[in-house]
Amino acid sequence: MSSSSSTPYSPSAYYLERGELIKQGAEAKVYSLPSLFPPPKIYYPSSPSSSSSTSTPNRDGVIIKHRFPKKYRHPTLDTSLTSSRLIFEARSLARAAKYGVVVPRVLWVDDRGGCIGLERVEGWSVREVLGGGAEGEMELQEEEEEEVELYMPSSQTGEGERDVQGEGEVEEGNEGWERLKGLGVGRDHLMRSIGSALAKLHLTTIIHGDLTTSNMMIRLTPDSKTQPYEIVLIDFGLSSTAQFPENYAVDLYVLERAFASTHPRSEKLYAGVLEAYARGLGEKKWKPIEIKLKEVRKRGRKRDMTG
Ligand code: AMP
């Protein structure tokens, strides 16, 4: 693989040359590498405490996100914007991890080269597991979708309990779903785990900024005694910190729309997410966000109608 030829020399170039391009976005390219070798000398913020994962993370697999130079911006402005966005992304990830949100470990940041190196999360996106396909794939039609309810409603958190195996149609070829089903995990449980993960995130005052089911990964946690998998939130490139219920409500609304556009019967699924979110946040914090969420939805509907 070759890196962008307009990138000024930086050690990042060495890794980019060897990485496999897995996603090309408007702002960044994402590469996958077996490891960071030789280890970078620039900045290596990783420490055992920066990961909140309950599993043993794969220390070898690495994701490199390269915010390539934008020709349409003045070079000085471009360098400074790229650098501040990268640093902010790394800080958000570190802050989230510090407060127990499961996110990829930040292995390395080269802000001048526009690169951030992250632990590669082995697993499946929530989108894939729910049958939304990989990003860009055709969506499932409503009638193709079968209701799958394997998990018996639990007590408070919904975490730390196993599903009771029941009948359920599994979409063929969906490896993640088959694995979860084999572990007795159903959709309700998955929705509750997502809600809990979002509550944890928002309790840190971080707003993700781009919550979609593609930006949530499911990683199995074979060593965990409490839960066979965890939700790993990825892509903090648009994250920010916030104080107002409105900000949290918009984050939730973005995810609600993502559910609606990619998953049949999304209302029921998303209700499960919100229920767990509310529980995780606590009544006092949830109420004002709930009010704002209703307002945001109304505005969204109005916009849809007026264009
Ligand atoms: P992003 O631009 O951060 O949304 O990343 C684009 C895609 O790269 C995601 O949808 C994932 O499929 C993949 N990806 C990004 N970060 C990671 C990670 N830490 N581990 C595994 N896959 C990742």
Coordinates of C-alpha atoms and ligand atoms in Angstrom, one line a residue:
M1 CA 0.0 0.0 0.0
S2 CA 1.3 3.4 -0.6
S3 CA 0.6 6.5 1.5
S4 CA -0.5 9.8 0.2
S5 CA 2.5 11.2 -1.7
S6 CA 1.7 14.7 -0.4
T7 CA 2.2 13.7 3.2
P8 CA 5.3 15.4 4.6
Y9 CA 7.9 12.9 5.8
S10 CA 7.1 11.4 9.1
P11 CA 7.6 7.9 10.7
S12 CA 3.9 7.4 10.0
A13 CA 4.8 6.9 6.3
Y14 CA 6.7 3.8 7.2
Y15 CA 3.5 2.1 8.6
L16 CA 1.2 3.5 6.0
E17 CA 3.3 1.9 3.3
R18 CA 2.9 -1.5 5.0
G19 CA -0.8 -1.2 6.0
E20 CA -3.8 -2.6 4.3
L21 CA -6.3 0.1 3.4
I22 CA -9.6 -1.0 4.9
K23 CA -11.6 2.2 4.6
Q24 CA -11.3 5.4 2.6
G25 CA -13.4 8.2 4.0
A26 CA -13.7 11.9 3.1
E27 CA -11.5 12.9 6.1
A28 CA -9.3 9.9 6.7
K29 CA -8.1 6.6 5.4
V30 CA -8.0 3.6 7.8
Y31 CA -5.3 1.0 7.5
S32 CA -4.9 -2.3 9.3
L33 CA -1.4 -3.7 10.3
P34 CA -0.3 -6.8 12.1
S35 CA 1.7 -4.7 14.5
L36 CA 3.6 -1.5 15.0
F37 CA 7.1 -2.7 14.2
P38 CA 9.6 -1.2 14.7
P39 CA 7.9 0.5 17.7
P40 CA 7.4 4.2 17.0
K41 CA 9.4 6.7 19.0
I42 CA 7.2 9.7 18.7
Y43 CA 4.5 9.2 21.2
Y44 CA 3.3 6.1 22.8
P45 CA 0.6 6.9 25.3
S46 CA -0.5 3.3 25.9
S47 CA -0.2 1.9 29.4
P48 CA -2.1 -1.0 31.0
S49 CA -4.4 1.5 32.7
S50 CA -5.5 3.0 29.5
S51 CA -7.6 0.0 28.6
S52 CA -10.8 -0.7 30.3
S53 CA -11.4 -3.9 28.4
T54 CA -12.4 -7.0 30.3
S55 CA -10.9 -9.2 27.7
T56 CA -7.2 -9.6 26.9
P57 CA -6.8 -7.2 24.0
N58 CA -5.0 -8.3 20.9
R59 CA -1.8 -6.4 21.3
D60 CA -0.6 -7.1 17.9
G61 CA -3.4 -6.0 15.6
V62 CA -3.2 -2.3 14.9
I63 CA -5.5 0.2 13.1
I64 CA -4.0 3.4 11.8
K65 CA -6.2 6.2 10.9
H66 CA -4.6 8.7 8.6
R67 CA -6.1 12.2 8.3
F68 CA -4.6 13.0 5.0
P69 CA -3.9 16.6 3.9
K70 CA -6.9 18.4 2.4
K71 CA -5.8 20.3 -0.7
Y72 CA -8.7 22.7 -0.5
R73 CA -7.5 24.1 2.9
H74 CA -4.6 26.4 3.4
P75 CA -1.7 24.2 4.4
T76 CA -1.1 25.9 7.7
L77 CA -4.7 25.7 8.7
D78 CA -4.9 22.1 7.5
T79 CA -1.9 21.1 9.6
S80 CA -3.2 22.8 12.7
L81 CA -6.8 21.4 12.2
T82 CA -5.6 17.9 11.6
S83 CA -3.3 18.0 14.6
S84 CA -6.0 19.4 17.0
R85 CA -8.6 16.8 15.8
L86 CA -6.2 14.0 16.2
I87 CA -5.2 15.1 19.7
F88 CA -8.8 15.6 20.6
E89 CA -9.7 12.1 19.4
A90 CA -6.8 10.6 21.4
R91 CA -7.8 12.5 24.5
S92 CA -11.5 11.5 24.2
L93 CA -10.4 7.9 23.9
A94 CA -8.1 8.1 26.9
R95 CA -10.7 9.9 29.0
A96 CA -13.4 7.3 28.1
A97 CA -11.1 4.4 29.0
K98 CA -10.2 6.1 32.3
Y99 CA -13.8 6.0 33.3
G100 CA -14.4 2.4 32.3
V101 CA -15.9 2.9 28.8
V102 CA -14.6 0.1 26.6
V103 CA -12.7 1.7 23.7
P104 CA -9.7 0.8 21.6
R105 CA -6.4 1.6 23.3
V106 CA -4.5 4.5 21.8
L107 CA -1.1 3.1 20.9
W108 CA 0.4 6.1 19.3
V109 CA -0.2 9.5 18.0
D110 CA 1.7 11.4 15.3
D111 CA -0.1 14.6 15.0
R112 CA 2.3 16.1 12.5
G113 CA 1.9 13.1 10.3
G114 CA -1.8 13.1 10.8
C115 CA -1.9 9.5 12.2
I116 CA -3.3 7.8 15.2
G117 CA -2.5 4.2 16.0
L118 CA -5.2 2.2 17.8
E119 CA -5.6 -1.3 19.1
R120 CA -7.5 -3.3 16.5
V121 CA -10.7 -4.6 17.9
E122 CA -11.4 -8.2 16.9
G123 CA -15.1 -8.7 16.5
W124 CA -18.1 -7.5 14.5
S125 CA -19.9 -4.3 14.2
V126 CA -23.3 -4.1 15.8
R127 CA -24.6 -3.3 12.3
E128 CA -23.3 -6.6 10.9
V129 CA -24.6 -8.6 13.8
L130 CA -28.1 -7.1 13.5
G131 CA -28.2 -7.9 9.9
G132 CA -27.6 -4.5 8.5
G133 CA -24.6 -5.9 6.6
A134 CA -21.2 -4.3 6.4
E135 CA -21.2 -0.6 5.7
G136 CA -22.4 0.2 2.2
E137 CA -24.2 -3.2 1.7
M138 CA -27.8 -3.5 0.9
E139 CA -30.1 -3.4 3.8
L140 CA -32.3 -6.3 4.7
Q141 CA -35.9 -6.0 3.8
E142 CA -38.4 -6.1 6.6
E143 CA -40.0 -9.3 5.6
E144 CA -36.7 -11.1 5.5
E145 CA -36.1 -10.3 9.1
E146 CA -37.1 -12.8 11.8
E147 CA -37.8 -11.8 15.3
V148 CA -35.2 -13.3 17.6
E149 CA -35.7 -13.1 21.3
L150 CA -33.3 -15.3 23.2
Y151 CA -32.7 -13.4 26.3
M152 CA -35.1 -13.3 29.2
P153 CA -35.5 -9.8 30.6
S154 CA -33.2 -9.4 33.6
S155 CA -33.2 -7.4 36.7
Q156 CA -31.5 -4.0 36.7
T157 CA -28.5 -3.7 34.5
G158 CA -29.1 -6.6 32.2
E159 CA -25.3 -7.3 32.4
G160 CA -23.7 -10.3 34.0
E161 CA -26.4 -12.7 33.1
R162 CA -26.7 -15.3 30.4
D163 CA -29.6 -15.7 28.0
V164 CA -32.0 -18.5 28.1
Q165 CA -31.7 -20.3 24.8
G166 CA -34.8 -20.1 22.7
E167 CA -36.0 -20.4 19.2
G168 CA -34.5 -17.9 16.8
E169 CA -33.8 -17.5 13.1
V170 CA -30.2 -16.6 12.4
E171 CA -29.3 -14.8 9.3
E172 CA -27.1 -17.1 7.3
G173 CA -23.5 -16.1 7.1
N174 CA -23.7 -13.8 10.0
E175 CA -20.8 -15.1 12.0
G176 CA -21.1 -12.7 14.9
W177 CA -24.7 -13.4 15.4
E178 CA -24.2 -17.1 15.3
R179 CA -21.4 -16.8 17.9
L180 CA -23.5 -14.7 20.2
K181 CA -26.4 -17.1 19.8
G182 CA -24.2 -20.0 20.7
L183 CA -23.3 -18.1 23.9
G184 CA -27.0 -17.7 24.7
V185 CA -27.0 -14.0 23.9
G186 CA -30.1 -12.5 22.3
R187 CA -31.0 -9.1 20.8
D188 CA -32.5 -7.7 24.0
H189 CA -29.3 -8.4 25.9
L190 CA -27.3 -6.8 23.1
M191 CA -29.5 -3.7 23.2
R192 CA -29.1 -3.4 26.9
S193 CA -25.4 -3.6 26.6
I194 CA -25.4 -0.9 24.1
G195 CA -27.5 1.3 26.3
S196 CA -25.2 0.7 29.3
A197 CA -22.1 1.5 27.2
L198 CA -23.7 4.8 26.0
A199 CA -24.7 5.7 29.5
K200 CA -21.1 5.1 30.7
L201 CA -19.8 7.3 27.9
H202 CA -22.2 10.2 28.6
L203 CA -21.4 10.0 32.3
T204 CA -17.9 11.0 31.4
T205 CA -19.4 14.1 29.6
I206 CA -18.1 12.9 26.2
I207 CA -20.4 13.2 23.3
H208 CA -19.5 10.7 20.6
G209 CA -20.7 12.8 17.7
D210 CA -21.2 10.0 15.2
L211 CA -23.0 7.2 16.9
T212 CA -24.0 4.5 14.4
T213 CA -24.2 0.8 14.7
S214 CA -21.0 0.6 12.6
N215 CA -19.2 2.5 15.3
M216 CA -20.0 0.0 17.9
M217 CA -18.2 -3.3 17.9
I218 CA -18.9 -6.5 19.7
R219 CA -15.9 -8.3 21.1
L220 CA -16.1 -11.7 22.8
T221 CA -14.7 -11.9 26.3
P222 CA -13.9 -15.5 26.9
D223 CA -12.2 -14.8 30.2
S224 CA -15.0 -12.8 31.7
K225 CA -17.1 -14.5 34.4
T226 CA -19.9 -11.9 34.1
Q227 CA -20.6 -11.4 30.4
P228 CA -19.4 -13.2 27.3
Y229 CA -18.9 -10.1 25.2
E230 CA -18.4 -6.4 25.4
I231 CA -19.4 -3.4 23.4
V232 CA -16.4 -1.4 22.1
L233 CA -17.2 2.1 21.0
I234 CA -15.0 3.3 18.1
D235 CA -14.4 6.4 16.0
F236 CA -14.1 9.3 18.3
G237 CA -13.1 11.6 15.4
L238 CA -16.1 13.9 15.9
S239 CA -16.3 13.6 19.7
S240 CA -16.6 16.6 22.0
T241 CA -17.4 17.3 25.6
A242 CA -20.8 18.7 26.6
Q243 CA -22.7 20.0 29.5
F244 CA -26.3 20.3 28.3
P245 CA -29.0 17.6 28.1
E246 CA -29.6 18.8 24.5
N247 CA -26.1 17.6 23.5
Y248 CA -26.6 14.1 24.9
A249 CA -30.1 14.0 23.3
V250 CA -28.7 14.8 19.9
D251 CA -26.1 12.0 20.3
L252 CA -28.9 9.6 21.1
Y253 CA -31.0 10.9 18.2
V254 CA -28.2 10.3 15.7
L255 CA -28.1 6.7 16.8
E256 CA -31.9 6.4 16.7
R257 CA -31.8 7.5 13.0
A258 CA -29.0 5.1 12.3
F259 CA -31.0 2.3 13.7
A260 CA -34.1 3.3 11.7
S261 CA -32.2 3.5 8.4
T262 CA -30.4 0.2 8.7
H263 CA -32.4 -2.1 10.9
P264 CA -35.9 -3.4 10.5
R265 CA -38.1 -3.1 13.6
S266 CA -35.7 -0.6 14.9
E267 CA -38.2 1.1 17.3
K268 CA -38.4 -2.0 19.4
L269 CA -34.6 -2.5 19.3
Y270 CA -33.9 1.1 20.1
A271 CA -36.4 1.2 23.0
G272 CA -34.2 -1.5 24.6
V273 CA -31.2 0.7 24.2
L274 CA -32.9 3.7 25.7
E275 CA -34.2 1.7 28.7
A276 CA -30.7 0.5 29.6
Y277 CA -29.3 4.0 29.0
A278 CA -31.9 5.5 31.3
R279 CA -31.1 3.0 34.0
G280 CA -27.3 3.5 33.6
L281 CA -27.7 7.3 33.8
G282 CA -30.1 7.4 36.7
E283 CA -33.5 9.1 36.8
K284 CA -32.2 12.5 37.7
K285 CA -29.8 12.8 34.7
W286 CA -32.1 10.9 32.3
K287 CA -35.3 13.0 32.7
P288 CA -33.9 16.3 31.2
I289 CA -32.3 14.3 28.4
E290 CA -35.6 12.5 27.7
I291 CA -37.4 15.8 27.4
K292 CA -34.8 17.1 25.0
L293 CA -34.8 13.9 23.0
K294 CA -38.5 14.4 22.4
E295 CA -37.9 17.9 21.2
V296 CA -35.0 16.9 19.0
R297 CA -37.2 14.1 17.4
K298 CA -39.9 16.7 16.7
R299 CA -37.5 19.0 15.0
G300 CA -36.1 16.1 13.0
R301 CA -39.6 15.1 11.8
K302 CA -40.4 18.7 10.9
R303 CA -37.2 18.9 8.9
D304 CA -38.0 15.6 7.2
M305 CA -41.3 17.0 6.1
T306 CA -40.1 20.4 5.0
G307 CA -36.8 19.2 3.5
Ligands
AMP1 P1 -13.5 5.1 11.5 O1 -13.1 6.1 10.4 O2 -12.8 5.3 12.8 O3 -15.0 5.0 11.6 O4 -13.1 3.7 11.0 C1 -13.6 3.1 9.8 C2 -13.8 1.6 9.9 O5 -12.5 1.0 10.3 C3 -14.7 1.2 11.0 O6 -16.1 1.2 10.6 C4 -14.2 -0.2 11.4 O7 -14.7 -1.1 10.5 C5 -12.7 0.0 11.2 N1 -12.1 0.3 12.5 C6 -11.8 1.6 12.9 N2 -11.2 1.5 14.1 C7 -11.1 0.2 14.4 C8 -10.5 -0.5 15.5 N3 -9.9 0.1 16.5 N4 -10.6 -1.8 15.5 C9 -11.2 -2.5 14.4 N5 -11.7 -1.9 13.4 C10 -11.7 -0.5 13.4

